[in-house]
mmCIF file of C-alpha atoms and ligand atoms in Angstrom:
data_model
loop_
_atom_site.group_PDB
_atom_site.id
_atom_site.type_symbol
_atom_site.label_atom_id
_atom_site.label_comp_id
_atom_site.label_asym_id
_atom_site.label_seq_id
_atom_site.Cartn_x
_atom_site.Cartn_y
_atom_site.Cartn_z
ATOM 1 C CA UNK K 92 9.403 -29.897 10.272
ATOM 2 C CA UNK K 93 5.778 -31.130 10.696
ATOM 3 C CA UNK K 94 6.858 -34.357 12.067
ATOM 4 C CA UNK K 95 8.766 -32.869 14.924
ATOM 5 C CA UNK K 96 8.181 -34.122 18.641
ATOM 6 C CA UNK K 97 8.609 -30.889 20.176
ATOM 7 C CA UNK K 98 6.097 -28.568 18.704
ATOM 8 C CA UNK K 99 8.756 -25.585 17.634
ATOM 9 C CA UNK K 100 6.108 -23.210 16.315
ATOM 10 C CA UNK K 101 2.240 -22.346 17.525
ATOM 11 C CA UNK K 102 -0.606 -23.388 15.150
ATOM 12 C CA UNK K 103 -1.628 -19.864 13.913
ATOM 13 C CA UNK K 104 2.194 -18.938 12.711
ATOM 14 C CA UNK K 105 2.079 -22.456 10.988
ATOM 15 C CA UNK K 106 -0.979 -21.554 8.309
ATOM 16 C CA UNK K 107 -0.001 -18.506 7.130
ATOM 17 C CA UNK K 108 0.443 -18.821 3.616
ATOM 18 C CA UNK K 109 3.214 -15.988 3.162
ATOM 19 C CA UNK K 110 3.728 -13.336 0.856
ATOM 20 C CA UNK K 111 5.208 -14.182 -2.520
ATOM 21 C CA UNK K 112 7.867 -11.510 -3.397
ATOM 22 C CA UNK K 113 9.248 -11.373 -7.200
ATOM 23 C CA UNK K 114 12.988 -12.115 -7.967
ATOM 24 C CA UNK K 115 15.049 -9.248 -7.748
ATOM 25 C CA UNK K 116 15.166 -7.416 -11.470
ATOM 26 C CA UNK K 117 18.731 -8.265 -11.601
ATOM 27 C CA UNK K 118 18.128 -11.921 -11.148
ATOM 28 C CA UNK K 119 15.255 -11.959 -13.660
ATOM 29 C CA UNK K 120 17.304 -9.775 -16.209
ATOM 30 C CA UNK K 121 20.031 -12.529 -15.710
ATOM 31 C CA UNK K 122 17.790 -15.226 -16.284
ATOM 32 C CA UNK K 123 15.946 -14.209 -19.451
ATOM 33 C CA UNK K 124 19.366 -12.676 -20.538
ATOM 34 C CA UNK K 125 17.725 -9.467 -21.240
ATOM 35 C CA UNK K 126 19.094 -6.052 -20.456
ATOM 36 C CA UNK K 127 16.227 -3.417 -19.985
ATOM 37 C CA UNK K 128 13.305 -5.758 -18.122
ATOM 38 C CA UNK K 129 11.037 -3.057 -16.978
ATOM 39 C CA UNK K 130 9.199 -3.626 -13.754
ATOM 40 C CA UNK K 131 5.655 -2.431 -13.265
ATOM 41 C CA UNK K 132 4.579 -5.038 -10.506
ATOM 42 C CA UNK K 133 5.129 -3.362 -7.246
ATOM 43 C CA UNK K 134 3.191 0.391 -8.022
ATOM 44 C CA UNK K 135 6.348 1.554 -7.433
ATOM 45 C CA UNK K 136 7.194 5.398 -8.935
ATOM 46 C CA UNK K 137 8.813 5.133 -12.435
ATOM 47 C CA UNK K 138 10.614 8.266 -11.704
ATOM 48 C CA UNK K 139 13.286 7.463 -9.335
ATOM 49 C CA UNK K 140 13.849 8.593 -6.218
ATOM 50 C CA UNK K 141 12.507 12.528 -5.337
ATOM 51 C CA UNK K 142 16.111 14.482 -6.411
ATOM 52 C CA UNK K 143 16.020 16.202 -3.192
ATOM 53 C CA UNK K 144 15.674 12.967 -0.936
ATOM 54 C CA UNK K 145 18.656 11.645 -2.681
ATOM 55 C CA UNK K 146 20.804 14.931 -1.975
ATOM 56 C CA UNK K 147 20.308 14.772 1.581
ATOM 57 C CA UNK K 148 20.968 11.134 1.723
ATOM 58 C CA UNK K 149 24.057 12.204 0.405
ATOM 59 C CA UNK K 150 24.554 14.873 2.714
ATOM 60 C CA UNK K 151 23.864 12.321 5.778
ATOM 61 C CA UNK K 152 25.371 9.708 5.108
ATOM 62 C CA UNK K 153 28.723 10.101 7.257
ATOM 63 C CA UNK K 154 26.130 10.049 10.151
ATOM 64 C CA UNK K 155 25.199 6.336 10.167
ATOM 65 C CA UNK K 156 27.681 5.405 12.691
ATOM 66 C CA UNK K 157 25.014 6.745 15.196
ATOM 67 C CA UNK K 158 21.711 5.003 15.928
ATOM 68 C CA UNK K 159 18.771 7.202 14.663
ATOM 69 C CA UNK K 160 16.382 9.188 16.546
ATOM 70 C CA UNK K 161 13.973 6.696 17.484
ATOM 71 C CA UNK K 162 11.428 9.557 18.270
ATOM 72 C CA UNK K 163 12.041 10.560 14.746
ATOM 73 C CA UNK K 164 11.496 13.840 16.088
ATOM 74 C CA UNK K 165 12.101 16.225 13.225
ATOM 75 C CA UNK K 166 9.911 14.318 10.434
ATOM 76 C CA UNK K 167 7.038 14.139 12.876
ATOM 77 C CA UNK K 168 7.094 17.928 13.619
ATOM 78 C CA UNK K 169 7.324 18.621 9.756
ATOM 79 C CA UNK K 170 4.319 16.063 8.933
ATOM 80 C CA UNK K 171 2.187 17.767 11.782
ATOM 81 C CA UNK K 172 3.181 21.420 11.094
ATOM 82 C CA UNK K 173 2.370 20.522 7.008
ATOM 83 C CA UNK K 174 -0.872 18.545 8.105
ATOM 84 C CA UNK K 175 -1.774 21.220 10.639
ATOM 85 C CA UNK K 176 -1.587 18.283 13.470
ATOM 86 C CA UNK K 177 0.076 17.815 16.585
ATOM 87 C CA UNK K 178 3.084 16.045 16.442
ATOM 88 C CA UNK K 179 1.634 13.572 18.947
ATOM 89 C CA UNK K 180 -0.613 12.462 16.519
ATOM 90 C CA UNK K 181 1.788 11.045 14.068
ATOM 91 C CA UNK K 182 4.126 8.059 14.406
ATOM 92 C CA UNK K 183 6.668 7.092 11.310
ATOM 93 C CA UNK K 184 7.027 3.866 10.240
ATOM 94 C CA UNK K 185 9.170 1.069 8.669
ATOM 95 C CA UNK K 186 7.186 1.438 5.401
ATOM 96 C CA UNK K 187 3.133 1.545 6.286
ATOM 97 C CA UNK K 188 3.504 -1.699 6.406
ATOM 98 C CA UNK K 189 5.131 -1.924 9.843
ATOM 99 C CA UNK K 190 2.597 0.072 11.429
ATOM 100 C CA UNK K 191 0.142 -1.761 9.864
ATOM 101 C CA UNK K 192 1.719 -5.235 11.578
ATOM 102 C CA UNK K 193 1.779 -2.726 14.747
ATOM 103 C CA UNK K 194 -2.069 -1.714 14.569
ATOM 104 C CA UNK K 195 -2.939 -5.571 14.490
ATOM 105 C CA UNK K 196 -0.161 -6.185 17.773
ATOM 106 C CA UNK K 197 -1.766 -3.504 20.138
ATOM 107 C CA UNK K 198 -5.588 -3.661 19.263
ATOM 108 C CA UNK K 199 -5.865 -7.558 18.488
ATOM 109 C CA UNK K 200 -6.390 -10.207 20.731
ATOM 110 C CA UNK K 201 -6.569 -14.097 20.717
ATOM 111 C CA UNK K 202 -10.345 -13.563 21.154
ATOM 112 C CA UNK K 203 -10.821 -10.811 18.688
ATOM 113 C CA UNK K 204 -11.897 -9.997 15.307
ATOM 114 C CA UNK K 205 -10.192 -7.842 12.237
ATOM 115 C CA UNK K 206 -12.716 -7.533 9.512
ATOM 116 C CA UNK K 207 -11.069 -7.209 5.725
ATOM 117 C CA UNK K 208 -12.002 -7.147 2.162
ATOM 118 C CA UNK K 209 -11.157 -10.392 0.440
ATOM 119 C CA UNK K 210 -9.562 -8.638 -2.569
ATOM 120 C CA UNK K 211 -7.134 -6.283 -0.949
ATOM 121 C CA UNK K 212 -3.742 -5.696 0.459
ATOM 122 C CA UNK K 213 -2.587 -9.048 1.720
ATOM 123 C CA UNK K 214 -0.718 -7.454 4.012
ATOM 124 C CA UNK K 215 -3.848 -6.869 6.678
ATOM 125 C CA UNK K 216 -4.699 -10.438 6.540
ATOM 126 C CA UNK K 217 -1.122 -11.266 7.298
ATOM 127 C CA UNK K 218 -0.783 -8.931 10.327
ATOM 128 C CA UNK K 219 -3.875 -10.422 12.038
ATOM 129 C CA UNK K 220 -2.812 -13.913 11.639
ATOM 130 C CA UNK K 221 0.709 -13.042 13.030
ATOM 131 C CA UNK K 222 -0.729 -12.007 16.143
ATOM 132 C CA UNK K 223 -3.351 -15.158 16.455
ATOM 133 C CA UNK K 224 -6.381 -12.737 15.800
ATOM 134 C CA UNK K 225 -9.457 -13.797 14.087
ATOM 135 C CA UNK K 226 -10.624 -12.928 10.143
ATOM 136 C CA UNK K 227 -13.636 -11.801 8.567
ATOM 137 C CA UNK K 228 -13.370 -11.658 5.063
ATOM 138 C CA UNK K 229 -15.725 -9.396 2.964
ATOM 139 C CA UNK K 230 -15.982 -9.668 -0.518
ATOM 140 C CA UNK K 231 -15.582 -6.669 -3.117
ATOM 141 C CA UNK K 232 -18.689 -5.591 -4.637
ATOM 142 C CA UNK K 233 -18.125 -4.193 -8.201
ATOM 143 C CA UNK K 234 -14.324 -4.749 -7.427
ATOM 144 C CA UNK K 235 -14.702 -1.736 -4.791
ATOM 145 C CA UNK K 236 -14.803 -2.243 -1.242
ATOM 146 C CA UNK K 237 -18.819 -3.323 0.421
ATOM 147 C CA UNK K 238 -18.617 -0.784 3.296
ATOM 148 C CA UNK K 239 -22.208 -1.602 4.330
ATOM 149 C CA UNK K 240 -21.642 -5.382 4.239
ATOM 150 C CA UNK K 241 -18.632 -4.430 6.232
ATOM 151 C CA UNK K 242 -20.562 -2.673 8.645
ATOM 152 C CA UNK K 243 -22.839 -5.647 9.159
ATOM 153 C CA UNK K 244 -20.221 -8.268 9.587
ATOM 154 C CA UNK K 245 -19.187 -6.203 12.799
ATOM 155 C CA UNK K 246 -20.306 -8.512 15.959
ATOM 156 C CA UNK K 247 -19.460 -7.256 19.356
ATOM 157 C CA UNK K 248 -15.750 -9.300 19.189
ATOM 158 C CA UNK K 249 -14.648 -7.247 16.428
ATOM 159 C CA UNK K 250 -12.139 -4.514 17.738
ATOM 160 C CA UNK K 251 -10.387 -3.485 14.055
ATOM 161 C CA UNK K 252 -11.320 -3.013 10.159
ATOM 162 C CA UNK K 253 -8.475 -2.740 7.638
ATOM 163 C CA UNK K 254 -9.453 -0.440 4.668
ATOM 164 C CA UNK K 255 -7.339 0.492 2.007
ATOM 165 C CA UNK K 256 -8.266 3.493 0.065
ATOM 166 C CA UNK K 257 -7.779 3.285 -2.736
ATOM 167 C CA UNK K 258 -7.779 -0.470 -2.446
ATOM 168 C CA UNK K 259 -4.724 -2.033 -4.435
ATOM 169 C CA UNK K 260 -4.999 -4.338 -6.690
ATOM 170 C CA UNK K 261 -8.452 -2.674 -7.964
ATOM 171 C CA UNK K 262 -7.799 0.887 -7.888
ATOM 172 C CA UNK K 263 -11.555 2.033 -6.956
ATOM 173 C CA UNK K 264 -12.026 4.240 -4.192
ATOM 174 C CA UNK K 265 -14.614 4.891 -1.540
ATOM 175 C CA UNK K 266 -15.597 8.334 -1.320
ATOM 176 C CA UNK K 267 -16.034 10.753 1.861
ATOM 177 C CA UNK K 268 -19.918 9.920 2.277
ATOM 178 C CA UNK K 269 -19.773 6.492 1.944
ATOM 179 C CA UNK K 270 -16.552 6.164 4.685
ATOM 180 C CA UNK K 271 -18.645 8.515 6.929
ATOM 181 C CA UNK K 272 -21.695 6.130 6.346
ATOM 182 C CA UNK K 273 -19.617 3.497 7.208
ATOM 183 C CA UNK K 274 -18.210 5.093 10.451
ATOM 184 C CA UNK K 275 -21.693 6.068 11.527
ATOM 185 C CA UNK K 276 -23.095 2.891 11.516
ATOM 186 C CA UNK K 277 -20.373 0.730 13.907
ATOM 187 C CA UNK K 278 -19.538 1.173 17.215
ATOM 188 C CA UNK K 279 -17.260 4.377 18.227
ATOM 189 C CA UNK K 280 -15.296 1.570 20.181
ATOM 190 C CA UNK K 281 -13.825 -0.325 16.812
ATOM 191 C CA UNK K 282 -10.241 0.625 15.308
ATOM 192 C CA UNK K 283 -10.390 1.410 11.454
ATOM 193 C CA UNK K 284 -7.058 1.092 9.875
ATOM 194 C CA UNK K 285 -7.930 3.357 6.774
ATOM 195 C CA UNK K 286 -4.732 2.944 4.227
ATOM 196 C CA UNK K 287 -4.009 5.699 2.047
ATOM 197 C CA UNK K 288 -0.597 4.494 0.407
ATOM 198 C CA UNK K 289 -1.802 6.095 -3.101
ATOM 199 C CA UNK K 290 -3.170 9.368 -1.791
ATOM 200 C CA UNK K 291 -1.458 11.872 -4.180
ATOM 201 C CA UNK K 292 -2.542 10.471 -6.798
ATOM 202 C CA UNK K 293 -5.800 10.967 -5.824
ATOM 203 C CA UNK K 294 -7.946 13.608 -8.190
ATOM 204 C CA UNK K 295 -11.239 12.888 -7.325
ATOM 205 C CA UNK K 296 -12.839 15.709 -4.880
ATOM 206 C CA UNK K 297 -15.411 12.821 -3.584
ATOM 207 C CA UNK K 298 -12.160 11.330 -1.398
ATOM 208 C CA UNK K 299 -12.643 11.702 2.221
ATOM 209 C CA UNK K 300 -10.589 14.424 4.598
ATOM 210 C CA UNK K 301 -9.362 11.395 6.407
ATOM 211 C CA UNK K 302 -8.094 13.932 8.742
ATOM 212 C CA UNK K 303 -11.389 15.550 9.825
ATOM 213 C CA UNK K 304 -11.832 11.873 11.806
ATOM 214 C CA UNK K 305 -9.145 12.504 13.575
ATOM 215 C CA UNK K 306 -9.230 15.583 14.812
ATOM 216 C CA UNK K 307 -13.163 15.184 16.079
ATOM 217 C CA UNK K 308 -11.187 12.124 18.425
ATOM 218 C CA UNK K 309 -12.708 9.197 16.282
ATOM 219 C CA UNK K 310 -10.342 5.785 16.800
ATOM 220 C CA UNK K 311 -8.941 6.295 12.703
ATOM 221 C CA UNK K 312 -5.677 5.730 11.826
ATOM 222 C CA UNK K 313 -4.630 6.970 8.726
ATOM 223 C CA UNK K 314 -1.726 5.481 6.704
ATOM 224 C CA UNK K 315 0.449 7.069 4.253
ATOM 225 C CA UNK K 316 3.750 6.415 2.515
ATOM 226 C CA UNK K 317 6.814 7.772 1.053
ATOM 227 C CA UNK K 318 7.094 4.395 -1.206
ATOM 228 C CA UNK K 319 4.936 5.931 -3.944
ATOM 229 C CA UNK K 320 4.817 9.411 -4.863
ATOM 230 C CA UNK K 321 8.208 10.114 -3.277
ATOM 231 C CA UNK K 322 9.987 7.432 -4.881
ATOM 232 C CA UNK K 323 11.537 6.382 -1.452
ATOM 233 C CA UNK K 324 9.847 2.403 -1.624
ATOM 234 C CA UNK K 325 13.537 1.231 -1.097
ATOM 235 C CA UNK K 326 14.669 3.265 2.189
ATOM 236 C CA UNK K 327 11.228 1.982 3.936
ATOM 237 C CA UNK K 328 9.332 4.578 5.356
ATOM 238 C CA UNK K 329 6.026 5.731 5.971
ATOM 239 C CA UNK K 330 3.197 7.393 8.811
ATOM 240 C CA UNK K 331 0.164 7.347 10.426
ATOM 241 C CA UNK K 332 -2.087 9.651 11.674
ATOM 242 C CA UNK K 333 -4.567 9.442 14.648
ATOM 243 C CA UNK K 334 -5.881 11.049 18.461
ATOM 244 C CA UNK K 335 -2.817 11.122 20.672
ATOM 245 C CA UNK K 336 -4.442 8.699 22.679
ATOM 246 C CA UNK K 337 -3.774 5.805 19.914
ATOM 247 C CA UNK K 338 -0.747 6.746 19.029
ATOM 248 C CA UNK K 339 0.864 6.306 22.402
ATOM 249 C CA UNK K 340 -0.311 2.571 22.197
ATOM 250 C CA UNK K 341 1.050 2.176 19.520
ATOM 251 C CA UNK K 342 4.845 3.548 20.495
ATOM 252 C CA UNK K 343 4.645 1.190 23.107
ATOM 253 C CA UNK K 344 4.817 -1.877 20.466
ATOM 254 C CA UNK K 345 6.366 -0.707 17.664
ATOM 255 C CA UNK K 346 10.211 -1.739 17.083
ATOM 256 C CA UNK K 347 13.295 0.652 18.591
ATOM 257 C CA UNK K 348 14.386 2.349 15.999
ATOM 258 C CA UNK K 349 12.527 0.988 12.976
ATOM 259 C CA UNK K 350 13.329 3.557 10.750
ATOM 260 C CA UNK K 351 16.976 4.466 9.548
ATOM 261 C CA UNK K 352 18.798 7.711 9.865
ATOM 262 C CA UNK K 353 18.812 8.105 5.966
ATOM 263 C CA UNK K 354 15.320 7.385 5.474
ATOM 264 C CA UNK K 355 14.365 10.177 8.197
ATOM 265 C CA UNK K 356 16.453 12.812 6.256
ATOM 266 C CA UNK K 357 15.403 11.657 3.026
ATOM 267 C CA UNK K 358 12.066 11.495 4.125
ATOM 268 C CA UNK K 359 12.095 14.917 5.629
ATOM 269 C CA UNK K 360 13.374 16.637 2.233
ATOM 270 C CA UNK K 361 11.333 14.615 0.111
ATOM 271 C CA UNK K 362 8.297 16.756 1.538
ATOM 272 C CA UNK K 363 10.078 19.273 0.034
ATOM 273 C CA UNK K 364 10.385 18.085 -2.943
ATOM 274 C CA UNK K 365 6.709 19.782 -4.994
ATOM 275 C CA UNK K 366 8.281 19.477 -8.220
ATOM 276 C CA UNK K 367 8.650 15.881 -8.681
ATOM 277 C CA UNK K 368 5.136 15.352 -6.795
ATOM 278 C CA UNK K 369 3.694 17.785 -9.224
ATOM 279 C CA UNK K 370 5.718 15.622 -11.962
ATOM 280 C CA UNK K 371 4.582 12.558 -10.308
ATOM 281 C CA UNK K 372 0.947 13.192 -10.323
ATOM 282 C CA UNK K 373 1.416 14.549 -14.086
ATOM 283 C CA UNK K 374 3.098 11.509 -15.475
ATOM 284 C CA UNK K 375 0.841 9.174 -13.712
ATOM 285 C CA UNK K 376 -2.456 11.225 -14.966
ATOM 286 C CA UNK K 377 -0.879 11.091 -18.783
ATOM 287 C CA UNK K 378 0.153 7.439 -18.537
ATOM 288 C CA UNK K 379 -2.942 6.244 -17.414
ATOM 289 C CA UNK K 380 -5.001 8.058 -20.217
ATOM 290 C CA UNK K 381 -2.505 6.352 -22.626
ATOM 291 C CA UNK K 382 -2.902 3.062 -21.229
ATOM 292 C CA UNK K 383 -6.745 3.040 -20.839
ATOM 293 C CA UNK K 384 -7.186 4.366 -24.888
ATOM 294 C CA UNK K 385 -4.632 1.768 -25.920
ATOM 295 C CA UNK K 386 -5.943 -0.911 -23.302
ATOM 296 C CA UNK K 387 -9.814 -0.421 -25.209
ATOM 297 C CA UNK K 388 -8.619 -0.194 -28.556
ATOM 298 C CA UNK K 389 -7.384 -4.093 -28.077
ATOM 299 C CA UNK K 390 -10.274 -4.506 -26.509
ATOM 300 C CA UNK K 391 -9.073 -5.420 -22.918
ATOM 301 C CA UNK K 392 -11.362 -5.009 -20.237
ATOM 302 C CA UNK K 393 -10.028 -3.236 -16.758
ATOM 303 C CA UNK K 394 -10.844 -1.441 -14.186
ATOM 304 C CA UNK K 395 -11.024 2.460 -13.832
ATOM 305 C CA UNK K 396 -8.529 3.534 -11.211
ATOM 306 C CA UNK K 397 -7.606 6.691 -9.112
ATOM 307 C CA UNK K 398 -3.923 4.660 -8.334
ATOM 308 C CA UNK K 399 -0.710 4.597 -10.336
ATOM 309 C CA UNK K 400 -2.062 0.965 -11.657
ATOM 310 C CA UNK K 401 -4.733 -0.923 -13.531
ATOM 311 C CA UNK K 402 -6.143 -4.239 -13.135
ATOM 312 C CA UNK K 403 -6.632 -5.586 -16.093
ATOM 313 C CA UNK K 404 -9.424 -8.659 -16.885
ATOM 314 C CA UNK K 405 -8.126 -10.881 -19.225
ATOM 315 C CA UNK K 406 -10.125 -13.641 -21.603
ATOM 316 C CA UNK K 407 -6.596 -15.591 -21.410
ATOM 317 C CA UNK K 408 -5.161 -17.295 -18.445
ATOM 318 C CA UNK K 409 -2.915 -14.429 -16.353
ATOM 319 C CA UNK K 410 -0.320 -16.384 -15.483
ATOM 320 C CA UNK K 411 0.637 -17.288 -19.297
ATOM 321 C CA UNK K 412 0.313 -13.743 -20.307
ATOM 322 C CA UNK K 413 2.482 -13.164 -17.533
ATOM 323 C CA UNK K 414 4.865 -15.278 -18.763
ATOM 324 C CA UNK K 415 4.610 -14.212 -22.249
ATOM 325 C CA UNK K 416 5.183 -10.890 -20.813
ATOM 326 C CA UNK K 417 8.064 -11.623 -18.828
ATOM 327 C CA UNK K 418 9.718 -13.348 -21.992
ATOM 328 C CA UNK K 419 9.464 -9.983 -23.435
ATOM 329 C CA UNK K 420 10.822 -8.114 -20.401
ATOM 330 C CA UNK K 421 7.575 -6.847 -19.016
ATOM 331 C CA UNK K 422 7.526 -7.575 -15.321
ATOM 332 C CA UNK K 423 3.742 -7.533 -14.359
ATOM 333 C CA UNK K 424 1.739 -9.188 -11.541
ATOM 334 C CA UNK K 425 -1.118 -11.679 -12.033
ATOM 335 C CA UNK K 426 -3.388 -11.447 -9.498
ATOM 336 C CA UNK K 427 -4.267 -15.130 -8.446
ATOM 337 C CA UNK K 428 -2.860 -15.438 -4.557
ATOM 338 C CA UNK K 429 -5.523 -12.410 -4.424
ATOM 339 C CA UNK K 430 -8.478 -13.960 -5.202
ATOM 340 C CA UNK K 431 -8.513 -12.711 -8.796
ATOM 341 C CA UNK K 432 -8.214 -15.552 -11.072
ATOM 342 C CA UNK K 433 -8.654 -13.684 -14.492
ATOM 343 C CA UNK K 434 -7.089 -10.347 -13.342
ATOM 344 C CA UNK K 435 -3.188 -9.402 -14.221
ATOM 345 C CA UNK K 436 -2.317 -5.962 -12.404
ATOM 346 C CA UNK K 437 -0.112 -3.190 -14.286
ATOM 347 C CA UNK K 438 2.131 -0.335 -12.913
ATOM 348 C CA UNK K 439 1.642 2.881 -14.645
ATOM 349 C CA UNK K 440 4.858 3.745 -15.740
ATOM 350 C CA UNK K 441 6.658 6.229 -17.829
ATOM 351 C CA UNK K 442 5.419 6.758 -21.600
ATOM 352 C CA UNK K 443 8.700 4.747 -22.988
ATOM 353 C CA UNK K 444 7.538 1.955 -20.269
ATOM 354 C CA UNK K 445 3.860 2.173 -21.420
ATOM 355 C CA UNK K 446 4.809 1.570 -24.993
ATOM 356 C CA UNK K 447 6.149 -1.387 -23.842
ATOM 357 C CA UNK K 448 4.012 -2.363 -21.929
ATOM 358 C CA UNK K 449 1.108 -2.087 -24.893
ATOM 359 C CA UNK K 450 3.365 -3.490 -27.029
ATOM 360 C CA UNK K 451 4.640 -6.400 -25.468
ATOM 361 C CA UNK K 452 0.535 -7.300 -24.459
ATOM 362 C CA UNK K 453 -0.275 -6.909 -27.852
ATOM 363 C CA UNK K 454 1.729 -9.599 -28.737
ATOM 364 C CA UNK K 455 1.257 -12.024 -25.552
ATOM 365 C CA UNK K 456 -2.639 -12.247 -26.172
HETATM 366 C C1 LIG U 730 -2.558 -0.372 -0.065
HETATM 367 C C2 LIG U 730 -1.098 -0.379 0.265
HETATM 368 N N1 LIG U 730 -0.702 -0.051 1.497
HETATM 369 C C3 LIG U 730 0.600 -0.044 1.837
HETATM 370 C C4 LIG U 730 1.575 -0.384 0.918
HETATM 371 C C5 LIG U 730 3.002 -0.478 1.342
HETATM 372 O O1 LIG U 730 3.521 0.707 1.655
HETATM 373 P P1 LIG U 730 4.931 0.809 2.347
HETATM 374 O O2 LIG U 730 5.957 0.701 1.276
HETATM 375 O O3 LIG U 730 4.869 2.157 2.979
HETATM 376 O O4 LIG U 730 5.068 -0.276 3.365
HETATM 377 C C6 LIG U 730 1.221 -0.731 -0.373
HETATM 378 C C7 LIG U 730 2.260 -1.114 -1.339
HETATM 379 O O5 LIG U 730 2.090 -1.503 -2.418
HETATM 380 C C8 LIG U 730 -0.151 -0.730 -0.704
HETATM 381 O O6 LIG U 730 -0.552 -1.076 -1.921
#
């Protein structure tokens, strides 16, 4: 394609290096001719699906001959009347992930800058370099995100900071004082993307009330997701949060209707669903107190989390025990195209999963 006379495709599409998805289970359960792989590489819910998403998926699903409400009207009322918002400060997405691509399209220009961690969701990075916008990468300090050397690698180009809270793959979390250190000290006129994908899991009073930013009018917009706690990771959907004023910018780029009819309703009575949050948050709290007593009894370093994963540091190289792990039908994800040479990063799954998990690592180091 490179040698072509007719340049197809602009510079800045050309070096992206994209994201690496895994096989499908069934592909790698076909390969390894195995029958029950588990997968904890994606921090998706072990639980399945919240029951009462899947009943009104059910319910709906005669109704797909119609296109869906592209206001997505009825999940943005709920969301603001539970959040005590107005409506006009919440727009649903294709997963967060689609508003995050549409934060980068309305804010970023060719001249501008985005300002990420190194270590973090690679799906910022991506966003910006889809739309031609500049990077400034800032390095974790203690595997937790450097909001002060983030602060100071503002310059009067940058317009937007990505922050994921907590950040995945570490699991570490910045707490309310620090974030409103952080928004103190940068000008009022710079976007912050703060991503809060693994919110209910979150036990730790010390998180910030994300929310409190937008109500006093500050330019935050805060991400969540129904991919984790609500099991919903396959129907795509997730929100943001932020002043009215942002919001309407961002309608204006994001995709007619990018979320389905079935993910609305399933979305909607997911939020009803406080039994298999409650679970969710109960399993998640257990299995990581298994994991971390098993994980120092072999004497494997990793890194406290408030997510529903652990990175793991590892004497060996990742990608073997990976392998070794895979071989075993442990589906895990080493951490290399993140900048994390010696890290492997674990889902916390259910206790049957766990025991695999430990078992399986035992064996592969
Ligand atoms: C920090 C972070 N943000 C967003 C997402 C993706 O969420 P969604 O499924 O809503 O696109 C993930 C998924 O792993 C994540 O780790």
């Amino acid at each position: 394609m490179d040698d072509m006379k007719i340049e197809l495709v602009p510079e800045h599409i050309k070096k992206i290096i994209p994201y690496l998805p895994g096989k499908p289970l069934s592909e790698v359960e076909r390969e390894l001719g195995l029958k029950d792989v588990v997968k904890l590489a994606s921090n998706e819910n072990p639980l399945g699906p919240s029951p009462l998403a899947i009943e009104a998926i059910k319910k709906h699903i005669n109704e797909v001959n119609l296109y869906p409400d592209n206001g997505v009207y009825y999940l943005r009322k709920k969301l603001a009347s539970i959040l005590n918002l107005s409506m006009e400060q919440v727009i649903i997405g294709n997963g967060t992930t689609d508003i995050l691509g549409d934060i980068a399209r309305t804010f970023l220009g060719p001249e501008d800058y985005a300002i990420v961690a190194d270590q973090t969701f690679l799906v910022y990075r991506l966003a910006v370099q889809a739309v031609n916008g500049n990077l400034i990468t800032v390095p974790l300090k203690n595997y937790t995100y450097d909001l002060p050397a983030m602060a100071k690698a503002v310059t009067p180009h940058t317009k937007l900071v990505y922050i994921a809270n907590p950040n995945n793959p570490t699991g570490t979390m910045v707490t309310g004082e620090e974030f409103d250190r952080f928004l103190n000290s940068i000008p009022e006129d710079i976007v912050v993307a703060l991503d809060e994908a693994y919110y209910e899991y979150i036990q730790d009073p010390a998180y910030p009330d994300s929310f409190k930013y937008v109500r006093e009018g500050r330019p935050v917009i805060v991400l969540r997701t129904f991919s984790k706690i609500y099991g919903l990771a396959g129907l795509r959907i997730g929100y943001a949060v932020a002043p009215e004023e942002l919001i309407r910018y961002l309608i204006k780029v994001k995709c007619l209707f990018n979320t389905s009819h079935l993910a609305q309703v399933g979305a909607m009575a997911a939020l009803d669903d406080h039994d298999f949050v409650t679970k969710g948050k109960r399993v998640n709290k257990e299995g990581y107190q298994f994991l971390s007593e098993e994980l120092k009894k072999i004497k494997v370093e990793f890194i406290p989390s408030v997510g529903n994963f652990i990175l793991l540091i590892l004497q060996e190289d990742p990608y073997k025990v990976y392998q070794k792990l895979l071989r075993k039908g442990v589906i895990v994800r080493p951490m290399k195209m993140w900048n994390l040479p010696q890290e492997l990063r674990v889902t916390i799954g259910t206790h049957q999963q766990n025991l695999r998990f430990i078992k399986a690592l035992k064996e592969s180091l």
